[in-house]
Structure formats: structure tokens, C-alpha cells
Amino acid sequence: MKLRLETLRITARKSIEEVSFSPSVTFLYGPVGTGKSTVARLVDYCLGGDLERTPAVQQEFVAAQLNLQLGEYACTLERSAADTQSVRVSWSRARLAEDIEANNVAADEQASEEGLDEDRVEEPIEVESVNAPLSAGGAPIFAEDVYNLSDLLFHLSGVRPIKVRQRARDPDSPMIRLSFRDIWWYCYLEQTHLDSSFFKLEDPFRGRKSQDAMRFFTGLHSERLSQLEADLYRAIDEQKGKREAASQIKIFMNRFELGSELDVESRIEISRRELKGIEAKRQVVERDRATILHPTDQLRTQLRELGSEVAEVESAIGETTAAISEQRALRAELITAKVKSTRAEQAGAVLAGVSYVRCPQCFSDVSARPHDIDTCSLCCSQINATGHVPSLELESMRRELNDRIDLIGDSIQRRERGLGKNKRLLERLRCDKSRADDLLQAELARYDSSFIESIRR
């Protein structure tokens, strides 16, 4: 797995700092508190780790950008201080510098031989960028098997992640991928745990995963080996279960004094003959019962019909109630419109010849304001000569509103009379259904009791 760090760009509140890494070894030195450990922590933070929120980090840190080489890809990992669940990954795929230079030299020589210009053609670069979550979601973020940052780093490195048992001692435990963070244990050791066990064997869970990661490094891991280990654990568990079952069977046979296989077979044969006789009697009883018409069948049919009628009447009551509510609302609106039109006509008649000296809203003096005959002295709007509605037309509108109000009132009365009839019918149907239910329960209790008594005999 090829991973080479190139540069780390740190954006602070007051400056932007950049750390360049050597292709071989980078050695950071300086006094205490100058940020040596912070550089390592920020590299781990860009690769999906947690960042220790020291006071300096909380006050100054804004974002970090890590440039590195993953396999054949030049990658950029960006993560700000607020990104706690994802990392922005951008990568470009181009041939290595040595290969590009060699191809350019070959192209120059060929162009010189053919007498052509020595123009170089740039290699196309494949550029991609995704927001990779730290935890896998339900849908892939890239390709078909990349669900989180760990899968993406393996994919760009050209490495297929190995699968290990989630619980090593459980043969039915599902196979899970070994994440990038499990392998990163051996690339980044936290400063607070430098003196701890390298294999983390003090933690049973993490110790098992560290062993799987070490097998991955040394090439000793294979999914076939994991499957064989699971089969071995399963065989051991099955062996223990069978031995326990044999012990329980022996205890059971000693309790009932079953010394040999012949004794057991003779008792089983006697029980089989008794069972056949009882089965024959049960079939005769069931056949006799099936041929007799149940006395409650007619009551059940009547109950079904009553239930259908009750549902229909309830539906009709609901529709009638909704229609009455709508008509009452419409009648109220018509009455309100009639009252408003009458009040508007009266107000217009009262204020028709009024000459305003002061504005009724702000009480400003408007008597000396110049205006034309055809404009309003208050708002200076053009007076519409055709805005007056004749009295005959107003009277016609009032009569029409009265007719509509009366028609809606008659319709409401008719619907209310029908609603009352339906409610009385519903009450009567419910009473009939309740009586039929009580009668059915009594018949069933009496009939089933006699049948059960015959079965007991």
C-alpha cells in the first residue's frame, strides 16, 4: 500500500502555514509548545482521526489541507474545524514524472527524424472530488463498493481491503472489512501511548484487530484462513453440544428405567396403536359435526346484513351533516353580504354631499388645497361619474340575495328532517344488531358446550 505525504497546509485565523515533507524522512524539532505534535495530529485529522481540542487549536485552527500520493493518484484531503463527520477528498490521475519525461524525449526524437515541430501534447488528467463520510451510509459515494473514507483510501491505493470476523470466537459472526484506521495504528502512534503495548493486547477487542492488521502487513492473512478458523470453532461448539445432549439423554433414560433400545421401541409401538385409535374416533366426531347445519348460521347472516345497513346509514348521516354545515356557512355569507351592501348604500347617501375641511385621518386642513372639479379634495383622485349604482339595481340585488337565502334555508330544513329520520333509523338498527349479537353468543355457548361434552365422553 503506497502512501507518501507531500505537503500539509494549515489555515489559521491570522496566517496560513505550510509544512513540506521529504520523500524519505522528515524530522520536526523545536522547543516545547511550538506545534510539533500538532502537525502529526493534523495529518491524522485529515486521514479521519479525532483532533485534540487544545486551547490553541480552538482559538486559531480553521482548516487543514493534506496533499499526498496514494498509489497512482495525487490526492488532496481537506477538513475544516467544523467537519466532524466527513472529509473532502479530491484526486487526479496522471502518469509519473519519470514516465512523462521519457515519453516526451521519445516524442522529440521522433519529431526530429520526421522534420516536424517539437510540440508536446499534454497528458489528460482525470480529476474527481467527493465528500467522504467517516461512517458508511446506505448508498455508495463512488464506484460500487466505496461507502466511506476508509473504502476510498483503499480504492485509490489500489488495495483490496481484507475481511475479518467481527467476533473471532463466533463462527456465525459476519465478515467485516478491516478499516484504514486499523492499519493506521502502525503508521501513527499517539504521543500519550508511546510506551504502551505495540499490539494493544491489553484491550481484547482492539488486540484482535491489531493481529488482523499485522497479518495484512506480513501477507499471512487470507479469507480462506478466516473461513477455516470459523469452521474449526463451529465444529468445537457442535462437539460440545452433542456431548451435552448425550449426557442429558442418559439421565432421562435412567429416570424412566429405560435400559435398552428394545424397551423403548416396544413402548413407542404401543403408543402408536393407541394414537391411531384415538385419531379414528376424532375423525368420526368431526365428520358428524360437519354434516350438521350449525344453528347460528342464520343469525350470522342477519348480523352481516345489519352491519352493512348500519355502515350505510352512518355514511349518509356524515354526508348530510357536512352538506348542512356548508349550506349554513353559505347562508351566513349571503346575509353578511346583504347587510354590508345596505350599510354601504346608507353611508354613501349620508356622506354624498359632505365637504371636508380637515382630513379625517390626520386632521390636516384641506380647505385651501387647490383641486379640479373632477378630482377628490381629499385624495386628489379622479372622480368616476359612473361609480354610482342606481337604486333599482341595488333593489334587484337585495331581492336576489333574499331569494337565495330563502332557498338555502328551505334546503337546510329538508336535510335536517332527513337527518333526523336517519338518526332514528340508525338507533333502531343498532338495537337490532345488539340483540342479535347477544342471541348469537348464547347459541354458541350452548351449542359448543354440548359438543365439548360429547368429546369428553
GROMACS .gro file of C-alpha atoms in nm:
model
  457
    1MET     CA    1   0.000   0.000   0.000
    2LYS     CA    2   0.179   0.314  -0.126
    3LEU     CA    3   0.114   0.632   0.074
    4ARG     CA    4   0.355   0.928   0.058
    5LEU     CA    5   0.294   1.262   0.231
    6GLU     CA    6   0.388   1.574   0.033
    7THR     CA    7   0.261   1.893   0.199
    8LEU     CA    8   0.035   1.999   0.487
    9ARG     CA    9  -0.136   2.337   0.451
   10ILE     CA   10  -0.275   2.479   0.778
   11THR     CA   11  -0.520   2.770   0.770
   12ALA     CA   12  -0.523   2.967   1.095
   13ARG     CA   13  -0.716   3.280   1.184
   14LYS     CA   14  -0.418   3.512   1.129
   15SER     CA   15  -0.194   3.323   0.885
   16ILE     CA   16  -0.155   3.026   0.653
   17GLU     CA   17   0.129   2.785   0.729
   18GLU     CA   18   0.264   2.510   0.504
   19VAL     CA   19   0.476   2.208   0.604
   20SER     CA   20   0.662   2.017   0.332
   21PHE     CA   21   0.752   1.652   0.384
   22SER     CA   22   1.064   1.486   0.249
   23PRO     CA   23   1.031   1.183   0.017
   24SER     CA   24   1.240   0.981   0.266
   25VAL     CA   25   1.239   1.112   0.627
   26THR     CA   26   1.101   1.434   0.779
   27PHE     CA   27   1.234   1.534   1.122
   28LEU     CA   28   1.050   1.803   1.321
   29TYR     CA   29   1.237   1.960   1.612
   30GLY     CA   30   1.199   2.266   1.832
   31PRO     CA   31   1.116   2.381   2.185
   32VAL     CA   32   0.814   2.257   2.377
   33GLY     CA   33   0.486   2.415   2.268
   34THR     CA   34   0.591   2.509   1.912
   35GLY     CA   35   0.339   2.275   1.743
   36LYS     CA   36   0.545   1.963   1.656
   37SER     CA   37   0.280   1.722   1.787
   38THR     CA   38   0.004   1.938   1.634
   39VAL     CA   39   0.147   1.874   1.284
   40ALA     CA   40   0.123   1.498   1.339
   41ARG     CA   41  -0.226   1.533   1.486
   42LEU     CA   42  -0.343   1.740   1.187
   43VAL     CA   43  -0.211   1.475   0.945
   44ASP     CA   44  -0.408   1.214   1.141
   45TYR     CA   45  -0.710   1.451   1.147
   46CYS     CA   46  -0.709   1.477   0.765
   47LEU     CA   47  -0.699   1.097   0.744
   48GLY     CA   48  -1.018   1.064   0.952
   49GLY     CA   49  -0.888   1.082   1.308
   50ASP     CA   50  -1.002   1.293   1.602
   51LEU     CA   51  -0.832   1.625   1.682
   52GLU     CA   52  -0.742   1.711   2.040
   53ARG     CA   53  -0.910   2.045   2.102
   54THR     CA   54  -0.639   2.225   2.294
   55PRO     CA   55  -0.692   2.596   2.372
   56ALA     CA   56  -0.452   2.695   2.092
   57VAL     CA   57  -0.633   2.473   1.840
   58GLN     CA   58  -0.973   2.607   1.943
   59GLN     CA   59  -0.862   2.969   1.911
   60GLU     CA   60  -0.651   2.958   1.593
   61PHE     CA   61  -0.727   2.647   1.385
   62VAL     CA   62  -0.964   2.694   1.087
   63ALA     CA   63  -0.890   2.417   0.834
   64ALA     CA   64  -0.620   2.174   0.717
   65GLN     CA   65  -0.530   2.050   0.369
   66LEU     CA   66  -0.308   1.743   0.322
   67ASN     CA   67  -0.151   1.669  -0.018
   68LEU     CA   68  -0.028   1.313  -0.059
   69GLN     CA   69   0.039   1.042  -0.316
   70LEU     CA   70  -0.192   0.735  -0.298
   71GLY     CA   71  -0.085   0.472  -0.548
   72GLU     CA   72  -0.113   0.635  -0.892
   73TYR     CA   73  -0.321   0.927  -0.765
   74ALA     CA   74  -0.228   1.271  -0.640
   75CYS     CA   75  -0.479   1.332  -0.362
   76THR     CA   76  -0.587   1.630  -0.154
   77LEU     CA   77  -0.766   1.580   0.179
   78GLU     CA   78  -0.946   1.888   0.313
   79ARG     CA   79  -1.108   1.910   0.655
   80SER     CA   80  -1.214   2.216   0.850
   81ALA     CA   81  -1.253   2.252   1.225
   82ALA     CA   82  -1.631   2.211   1.189
   83ASP     CA   83  -1.614   1.891   0.979
   84THR     CA   84  -1.667   1.615   1.237
   85GLN     CA   85  -1.835   1.355   1.015
   86SER     CA   86  -1.669   1.380   0.671
   87VAL     CA   87  -1.353   1.468   0.476
   88ARG     CA   88  -1.341   1.632   0.131
   89VAL     CA   89  -1.122   1.415  -0.097
   90SER     CA   90  -1.001   1.534  -0.439
   91TRP     CA   91  -0.770   1.332  -0.661
   92SER     CA   92  -0.618   1.341  -1.008
   93ARG     CA   93  -0.471   1.056  -1.204
   94ALA     CA   94  -0.162   1.131  -1.417
   95ARG     CA   95   0.142   0.933  -1.514
   96LEU     CA   96   0.454   0.961  -1.304
   97ALA     CA   97   0.704   1.239  -1.382
   98GLU     CA   98   0.973   0.991  -1.497
   99ASP     CA   99   0.735   0.823  -1.742
  100ILE     CA  100   0.612   1.160  -1.877
  101GLU     CA  101   0.971   1.285  -1.931
  102ALA     CA  102   1.070   0.963  -2.108
  103ASN     CA  103   0.769   0.985  -2.336
  104ASN     CA  104   0.845   1.349  -2.414
  105VAL     CA  105   1.207   1.264  -2.509
  106ALA     CA  106   1.087   0.985  -2.735
  107ALA     CA  107   0.834   1.219  -2.896
  108ASP     CA  108   1.108   1.484  -2.952
  109GLU     CA  109   1.336   1.233  -3.120
  110GLN     CA  110   1.058   1.108  -3.347
  111ALA     CA  111   0.963   1.464  -3.439
  112SER     CA  112   1.327   1.546  -3.525
  113GLU     CA  113   1.355   1.246  -3.753
  114GLU     CA  114   1.033   1.332  -3.937
  115GLY     CA  115   1.114   1.704  -3.958
  116LEU     CA  116   0.809   1.808  -3.756
  117ASP     CA  117   0.771   2.069  -3.484
  118GLU     CA  118   0.860   1.957  -3.137
  119ASP     CA  119   0.527   2.050  -2.980
  120ARG     CA  120   0.442   1.841  -2.679
  121VAL     CA  121   0.093   1.713  -2.614
  122GLU     CA  122  -0.016   1.737  -2.251
  123GLU     CA  123  -0.143   1.420  -2.091
  124PRO     CA  124  -0.512   1.431  -1.996
  125ILE     CA  125  -0.567   1.433  -1.621
  126GLU     CA  126  -0.863   1.260  -1.455
  127VAL     CA  127  -0.995   1.477  -1.170
  128GLU     CA  128  -1.257   1.372  -0.914
  129SER     CA  129  -1.381   1.511  -0.582
  130VAL     CA  130  -1.624   1.368  -0.324
  131ASN     CA  131  -1.727   1.441   0.033
  132ALA     CA  132  -1.635   1.112   0.205
  133PRO     CA  133  -1.815   1.034   0.535
  134LEU     CA  134  -1.625   0.870   0.818
  135SER     CA  135  -1.905   0.617   0.873
  136ALA     CA  136  -2.052   0.416   0.588
  137GLY     CA  137  -2.403   0.503   0.476
  138GLY     CA  138  -2.663   0.313   0.279
  139ALA     CA  139  -2.551   0.423  -0.070
  140PRO     CA  140  -2.201   0.421  -0.225
  141ILE     CA  141  -2.028   0.758  -0.268
  142PHE     CA  142  -1.807   0.644  -0.557
  143ALA     CA  143  -1.796   0.339  -0.784
  144GLU     CA  144  -1.997   0.044  -0.649
  145ASP     CA  145  -1.814  -0.058  -0.331
  146VAL     CA  146  -1.689   0.273  -0.185
  147TYR     CA  147  -1.908   0.381   0.107
  148ASN     CA  148  -1.681   0.589   0.335
  149LEU     CA  149  -1.335   0.746   0.364
  150SER     CA  150  -1.166   0.414   0.450
  151ASP     CA  151  -1.302   0.242   0.137
  152LEU     CA  152  -1.199   0.541  -0.078
  153LEU     CA  153  -0.838   0.540   0.052
  154PHE     CA  154  -0.810   0.166  -0.018
  155HIS     CA  155  -0.961   0.216  -0.364
  156LEU     CA  156  -0.720   0.496  -0.459
  157SER     CA  157  -0.424   0.293  -0.327
  158GLY     CA  158  -0.522   0.000  -0.548
  159VAL     CA  159  -0.555  -0.230  -0.245
  160ARG     CA  160  -0.848  -0.457  -0.179
  161PRO     CA  161  -0.939  -0.435   0.195
  162ILE     CA  162  -0.931  -0.766   0.376
  163LYS     CA  163  -1.231  -0.912   0.557
  164VAL     CA  164  -1.215  -1.050   0.910
  165ARG     CA  165  -1.468  -1.194   1.153
  166GLN     CA  166  -1.644  -0.931   1.361
  167ARG     CA  167  -1.620  -1.169   1.660
  168ALA     CA  168  -1.335  -1.416   1.624
  169ARG     CA  169  -1.482  -1.683   1.854
  170ASP     CA  170  -1.827  -1.672   1.696
  171PRO     CA  171  -1.844  -1.891   1.382
  172ASP     CA  172  -2.166  -1.724   1.271
  173SER     CA  173  -2.025  -1.373   1.307
  174PRO     CA  174  -2.041  -1.175   0.977
  175MET     CA  175  -1.731  -1.083   0.779
  176ILE     CA  176  -1.642  -0.713   0.802
  177ARG     CA  177  -1.376  -0.506   0.629
  178LEU     CA  178  -1.058  -0.409   0.814
  179SER     CA  179  -1.071  -0.030   0.806
  180PHE     CA  180  -0.793   0.212   0.715
  181ARG     CA  181  -0.782   0.333   1.077
  182ASP     CA  182  -0.690  -0.019   1.194
  183ILE     CA  183  -0.383  -0.018   0.967
  184TRP     CA  184  -0.302   0.344   1.055
  185TRP     CA  185  -0.227   0.222   1.409
  186TYR     CA  186   0.117   0.114   1.289
  187CYS     CA  187   0.183   0.440   1.099
  188TYR     CA  188   0.085   0.692   1.367
  189LEU     CA  189   0.149   0.630   1.737
  190GLU     CA  190  -0.020   0.876   1.969
  191GLN     CA  191   0.222   1.061   2.195
  192THR     CA  192   0.030   0.974   2.512
  193HIS     CA  193   0.060   0.599   2.439
  194LEU     CA  194   0.415   0.567   2.304
  195ASP     CA  195   0.513   0.339   2.597
  196SER     CA  196   0.205   0.114   2.561
  197SER     CA  197   0.195  -0.228   2.401
  198PHE     CA  198   0.251  -0.207   2.023
  199PHE     CA  199  -0.011  -0.477   1.962
  200LYS     CA  200  -0.263  -0.330   2.210
  201LEU     CA  201  -0.305  -0.672   2.370
  202GLU     CA  202  -0.425  -0.510   2.692
  203ASP     CA  203  -0.755  -0.442   2.509
  204PRO     CA  204  -0.910  -0.776   2.393
  205PHE     CA  205  -1.119  -0.623   2.115
  206ARG     CA  206  -0.851  -0.391   1.973
  207GLY     CA  207  -0.584  -0.655   2.029
  208ARG     CA  208  -0.766  -0.898   1.799
  209LYS     CA  209  -0.796  -0.630   1.530
  210SER     CA  210  -0.426  -0.542   1.567
  211GLN     CA  211  -0.338  -0.905   1.498
  212ASP     CA  212  -0.554  -0.899   1.183
  213ALA     CA  213  -0.382  -0.579   1.069
  214MET     CA  214  -0.036  -0.730   1.129
  215ARG     CA  215  -0.134  -1.032   0.921
  216PHE     CA  216  -0.231  -0.792   0.644
  217PHE     CA  217   0.115  -0.628   0.657
  218THR     CA  218   0.304  -0.958   0.658
  219GLY     CA  219   0.085  -1.116   0.388
  220LEU     CA  220  -0.025  -1.404   0.615
  221HIS     CA  221  -0.397  -1.320   0.601
  222SER     CA  222  -0.648  -1.475   0.366
  223GLU     CA  223  -1.024  -1.504   0.369
  224ARG     CA  224  -0.984  -1.880   0.330
  225LEU     CA  225  -0.787  -1.893   0.657
  226SER     CA  226  -1.063  -1.695   0.834
  227GLN     CA  227  -1.323  -1.936   0.698
  228LEU     CA  228  -1.127  -2.238   0.818
  229GLU     CA  229  -1.090  -2.085   1.165
  230ALA     CA  230  -1.465  -2.023   1.175
  231ASP     CA  231  -1.530  -2.385   1.069
  232LEU     CA  232  -1.297  -2.507   1.345
  233TYR     CA  233  -1.479  -2.305   1.613
  234ARG     CA  234  -1.814  -2.428   1.481
  235ALA     CA  235  -1.701  -2.792   1.491
  236ILE     CA  236  -1.578  -2.749   1.851
  237ASP     CA  237  -1.910  -2.597   1.956
  238GLU     CA  238  -2.108  -2.875   1.782
  239GLN     CA  239  -1.897  -3.137   1.955
  240LYS     CA  240  -1.966  -2.980   2.295
  241GLY     CA  241  -2.339  -2.964   2.218
  242LYS     CA  242  -2.359  -3.330   2.113
  243ARG     CA  243  -2.175  -3.446   2.422
  244GLU     CA  244  -2.412  -3.246   2.642
  245ALA     CA  245  -2.713  -3.391   2.456
  246ALA     CA  246  -2.585  -3.747   2.506
  247SER     CA  247  -2.541  -3.681   2.878
  248GLN     CA  248  -2.896  -3.544   2.911
  249ILE     CA  249  -3.040  -3.845   2.721
  250LYS     CA  250  -2.862  -4.084   2.953
  251ILE     CA  251  -3.004  -3.904   3.260
  252PHE     CA  252  -3.357  -3.913   3.109
  253MET     CA  253  -3.344  -4.286   3.032
  254ASN     CA  254  -3.219  -4.367   3.381
  255ARG     CA  255  -3.510  -4.170   3.532
  256PHE     CA  256  -3.773  -4.382   3.346
  257GLU     CA  257  -3.580  -4.710   3.378
  258LEU     CA  258  -3.532  -4.749   3.003
  259GLY     CA  259  -3.240  -4.979   2.996
  260SER     CA  260  -3.230  -5.095   2.633
  261GLU     CA  261  -3.339  -4.995   2.284
  262LEU     CA  262  -3.595  -5.279   2.269
  263ASP     CA  263  -3.780  -5.141   2.571
  264VAL     CA  264  -3.806  -4.801   2.411
  265GLU     CA  265  -3.926  -4.940   2.076
  266SER     CA  266  -4.196  -5.155   2.244
  267ARG     CA  267  -4.337  -4.857   2.433
  268ILE     CA  268  -4.332  -4.645   2.117
  269GLU     CA  269  -4.525  -4.914   1.925
  270ILE     CA  270  -4.794  -4.933   2.197
  271SER     CA  271  -4.832  -4.555   2.195
  272ARG     CA  272  -4.864  -4.556   1.813
  273ARG     CA  273  -5.151  -4.808   1.822
  274GLU     CA  274  -5.334  -4.605   2.086
  275LEU     CA  275  -5.282  -4.290   1.882
  276LYS     CA  276  -5.432  -4.448   1.569
  277GLY     CA  277  -5.747  -4.549   1.759
  278ILE     CA  278  -5.791  -4.201   1.902
  279GLU     CA  279  -5.734  -4.042   1.557
  280ALA     CA  280  -6.010  -4.261   1.409
  281LYS     CA  281  -6.254  -4.153   1.680
  282ARG     CA  282  -6.164  -3.785   1.628
  283GLN     CA  283  -6.229  -3.810   1.253
  284VAL     CA  284  -6.572  -3.964   1.316
  285VAL     CA  285  -6.666  -3.683   1.554
  286GLU     CA  286  -6.550  -3.412   1.313
  287ARG     CA  287  -6.735  -3.573   1.022
  288ASP     CA  288  -7.060  -3.586   1.221
  289ARG     CA  289  -7.025  -3.222   1.322
  290ALA     CA  290  -6.952  -3.108   0.967
  291THR     CA  291  -7.267  -3.270   0.830
  292ILE     CA  292  -7.495  -3.093   1.081
  293LEU     CA  293  -7.604  -2.740   0.998
  294HIS     CA  294  -7.496  -2.502   1.267
  295PRO     CA  295  -7.799  -2.330   1.426
  296THR     CA  296  -7.620  -1.996   1.437
  297ASP     CA  297  -7.561  -1.964   1.061
  298GLN     CA  298  -7.887  -1.770   1.009
  299LEU     CA  299  -7.800  -1.532   1.294
  300ARG     CA  300  -7.458  -1.467   1.144
  301THR     CA  301  -7.610  -1.383   0.806
  302GLN     CA  302  -7.855  -1.144   0.974
  303LEU     CA  303  -7.571  -0.978   1.167
  304ARG     CA  304  -7.374  -0.922   0.847
  305GLU     CA  305  -7.674  -0.759   0.680
  306LEU     CA  306  -7.740  -0.538   0.985
  307GLY     CA  307  -7.373  -0.435   0.990
  308SER     CA  308  -7.388  -0.331   0.623
  309GLU     CA  309  -7.706  -0.129   0.683
  310VAL     CA  310  -7.552   0.045   0.988
  311ALA     CA  311  -7.244   0.141   0.784
  312GLU     CA  312  -7.458   0.281   0.501
  313VAL     CA  313  -7.676   0.487   0.738
  314GLU     CA  314  -7.369   0.623   0.922
  315SER     CA  315  -7.215   0.725   0.590
  316ALA     CA  316  -7.539   0.900   0.484
  317ILE     CA  317  -7.556   1.084   0.820
  318GLY     CA  318  -7.200   1.205   0.780
  319GLU     CA  319  -7.259   1.331   0.427
  320THR     CA  320  -7.583   1.508   0.527
  321THR     CA  321  -7.416   1.674   0.827
  322ALA     CA  322  -7.132   1.802   0.607
  323ALA     CA  323  -7.379   1.936   0.348
  324ILE     CA  324  -7.585   2.116   0.618
  325SER     CA  325  -7.268   2.278   0.755
  326GLU     CA  326  -7.168   2.402   0.410
  327GLN     CA  327  -7.517   2.544   0.339
  328ARG     CA  328  -7.530   2.720   0.675
  329ALA     CA  329  -7.192   2.879   0.608
  330LEU     CA  330  -7.308   2.989   0.261
  331ARG     CA  331  -7.634   3.134   0.403
  332ALA     CA  332  -7.436   3.327   0.666
  333GLU     CA  333  -7.210   3.472   0.396
  334LEU     CA  334  -7.509   3.582   0.187
  335ILE     CA  335  -7.673   3.752   0.488
  336THR     CA  336  -7.344   3.928   0.567
  337ALA     CA  337  -7.310   4.047   0.207
  338LYS     CA  338  -7.666   4.183   0.212
  339VAL     CA  339  -7.603   4.374   0.537
  340LYS     CA  340  -7.274   4.516   0.404
  341SER     CA  341  -7.435   4.637   0.079
  342THR     CA  342  -7.715   4.811   0.274
  343ARG     CA  343  -7.467   4.981   0.508
  344ALA     CA  344  -7.250   5.090   0.215
  345GLU     CA  345  -7.551   5.244   0.040
  346GLN     CA  346  -7.654   5.428   0.357
  347ALA     CA  347  -7.302   5.557   0.418
  348GLY     CA  348  -7.277   5.678   0.060
  349ALA     CA  349  -7.608   5.861   0.089
  350VAL     CA  350  -7.507   6.027   0.417
  351LEU     CA  351  -7.160   6.135   0.301
  352ALA     CA  352  -7.253   6.223  -0.059
  353GLY     CA  353  -7.268   6.598  -0.012
  354VAL     CA  354  -7.012   6.639   0.264
  355SER     CA  355  -6.738   6.896   0.202
  356TYR     CA  356  -6.432   6.813   0.414
  357VAL     CA  357  -6.235   7.091   0.581
  358ARG     CA  358  -5.991   6.861   0.760
  359CYS     CA  359  -5.860   6.517   0.672
  360PRO     CA  360  -6.047   6.256   0.883
  361GLN     CA  361  -5.725   6.056   0.932
  362CYS     CA  362  -5.452   6.311   1.018
  363PHE     CA  363  -5.677   6.620   1.080
  364SER     CA  364  -5.477   6.838   0.839
  365ASP     CA  365  -5.652   7.144   0.691
  366VAL     CA  366  -5.754   7.067   0.330
  367SER     CA  367  -5.998   7.356   0.273
  368ALA     CA  368  -5.739   7.572   0.098
  369ARG     CA  369  -5.596   7.290  -0.117
  370PRO     CA  370  -5.647   7.368  -0.488
  371HIS     CA  371  -5.822   7.096  -0.686
  372ASP     CA  372  -6.026   7.050  -1.002
  373ILE     CA  373  -6.395   6.988  -1.013
  374ASP     CA  374  -6.343   6.635  -1.141
  375THR     CA  375  -6.098   6.537  -0.864
  376CYS     CA  376  -6.146   6.449  -0.496
  377SER     CA  377  -6.050   6.722  -0.250
  378LEU     CA  378  -5.903   6.465  -0.005
  379CYS     CA  379  -5.702   6.217  -0.216
  380CYS     CA  380  -5.695   6.415  -0.546
  381SER     CA  381  -5.816   6.108  -0.735
  382GLN     CA  382  -6.029   6.129  -1.049
  383ILE     CA  383  -6.400   6.117  -0.965
  384ASN     CA  384  -6.572   5.837  -1.151
  385ALA     CA  385  -6.909   5.958  -1.273
  386THR     CA  386  -7.020   5.604  -1.349
  387GLY     CA  387  -6.937   5.471  -0.998
  388HIS     CA  388  -7.287   5.535  -0.864
  389VAL     CA  389  -7.510   5.230  -0.866
  390PRO     CA  390  -7.877   5.302  -0.945
  391SER     CA  391  -8.128   5.229  -0.673
  392LEU     CA  392  -8.325   4.989  -0.896
  393GLU     CA  393  -8.017   4.778  -0.948
  394LEU     CA  394  -7.946   4.775  -0.575
  395GLU     CA  395  -8.301   4.669  -0.502
  396SER     CA  396  -8.272   4.389  -0.760
  397MET     CA  397  -7.955   4.266  -0.593
  398ARG     CA  398  -8.121   4.265  -0.249
  399ARG     CA  399  -8.418   4.066  -0.380
  400GLU     CA  400  -8.191   3.813  -0.543
  401LEU     CA  401  -7.996   3.773  -0.220
  402ASN     CA  402  -8.322   3.729  -0.025
  403ASP     CA  403  -8.439   3.459  -0.270
  404ARG     CA  404  -8.112   3.271  -0.240
  405ILE     CA  405  -8.119   3.295   0.140
  406ASP     CA  406  -8.475   3.155   0.146
  407LEU     CA  407  -8.386   2.871  -0.093
  408ILE     CA  408  -8.086   2.770   0.115
  409GLY     CA  409  -8.297   2.787   0.433
  410ASP     CA  410  -8.559   2.551   0.280
  411SER     CA  411  -8.285   2.311   0.170
  412ILE     CA  412  -8.136   2.311   0.521
  413GLN     CA  413  -8.476   2.230   0.675
  414ARG     CA  414  -8.531   1.940   0.434
  415ARG     CA  415  -8.188   1.799   0.504
  416GLU     CA  416  -8.236   1.833   0.880
  417ARG     CA  417  -8.564   1.641   0.861
  418GLY     CA  418  -8.388   1.367   0.661
  419LEU     CA  419  -8.101   1.369   0.911
  420GLY     CA  420  -8.343   1.315   1.198
  421LYS     CA  421  -8.501   1.015   1.021
  422ASN     CA  422  -8.158   0.863   0.953
  423LYS     CA  423  -8.054   0.904   1.317
  424ARG     CA  424  -8.370   0.729   1.439
  425LEU     CA  425  -8.313   0.452   1.181
  426LEU     CA  426  -7.950   0.415   1.295
  427GLU     CA  427  -8.057   0.384   1.659
  428ARG     CA  428  -8.311   0.116   1.571
  429LEU     CA  429  -8.056  -0.080   1.361
  430ARG     CA  430  -7.800  -0.067   1.640
  431CYS     CA  431  -8.055  -0.202   1.888
  432ASP     CA  432  -8.144  -0.488   1.649
  433LYS     CA  433  -7.777  -0.568   1.597
  434SER     CA  434  -7.707  -0.567   1.972
  435ARG     CA  435  -7.994  -0.810   2.037
  436ALA     CA  436  -7.875  -1.036   1.754
  437ASP     CA  437  -7.520  -1.035   1.896
  438ASP     CA  438  -7.644  -1.139   2.241
  439LEU     CA  439  -7.854  -1.416   2.092
  440LEU     CA  440  -7.562  -1.542   1.884
  441GLN     CA  441  -7.331  -1.558   2.187
  442ALA     CA  442  -7.590  -1.752   2.385
  443GLU     CA  443  -7.645  -2.001   2.099
  444LEU     CA  444  -7.272  -2.052   2.051
  445ALA     CA  445  -7.214  -2.114   2.422
  446ARG     CA  446  -7.496  -2.363   2.441
  447TYR     CA  447  -7.402  -2.550   2.121
  448ASP     CA  448  -7.026  -2.561   2.189
  449SER     CA  449  -7.083  -2.680   2.544
  450SER     CA  450  -7.283  -2.981   2.428
  451PHE     CA  451  -7.024  -3.063   2.157
  452ILE     CA  452  -6.733  -3.041   2.403
  453GLU     CA  453  -6.920  -3.260   2.649
  454SER     CA  454  -6.959  -3.529   2.382
  455ILE     CA  455  -6.587  -3.507   2.304
  456ARG     CA  456  -6.504  -3.552   2.672
  457ARG     CA  457  -6.722  -3.860   2.697
   0.00000   0.00000   0.00000
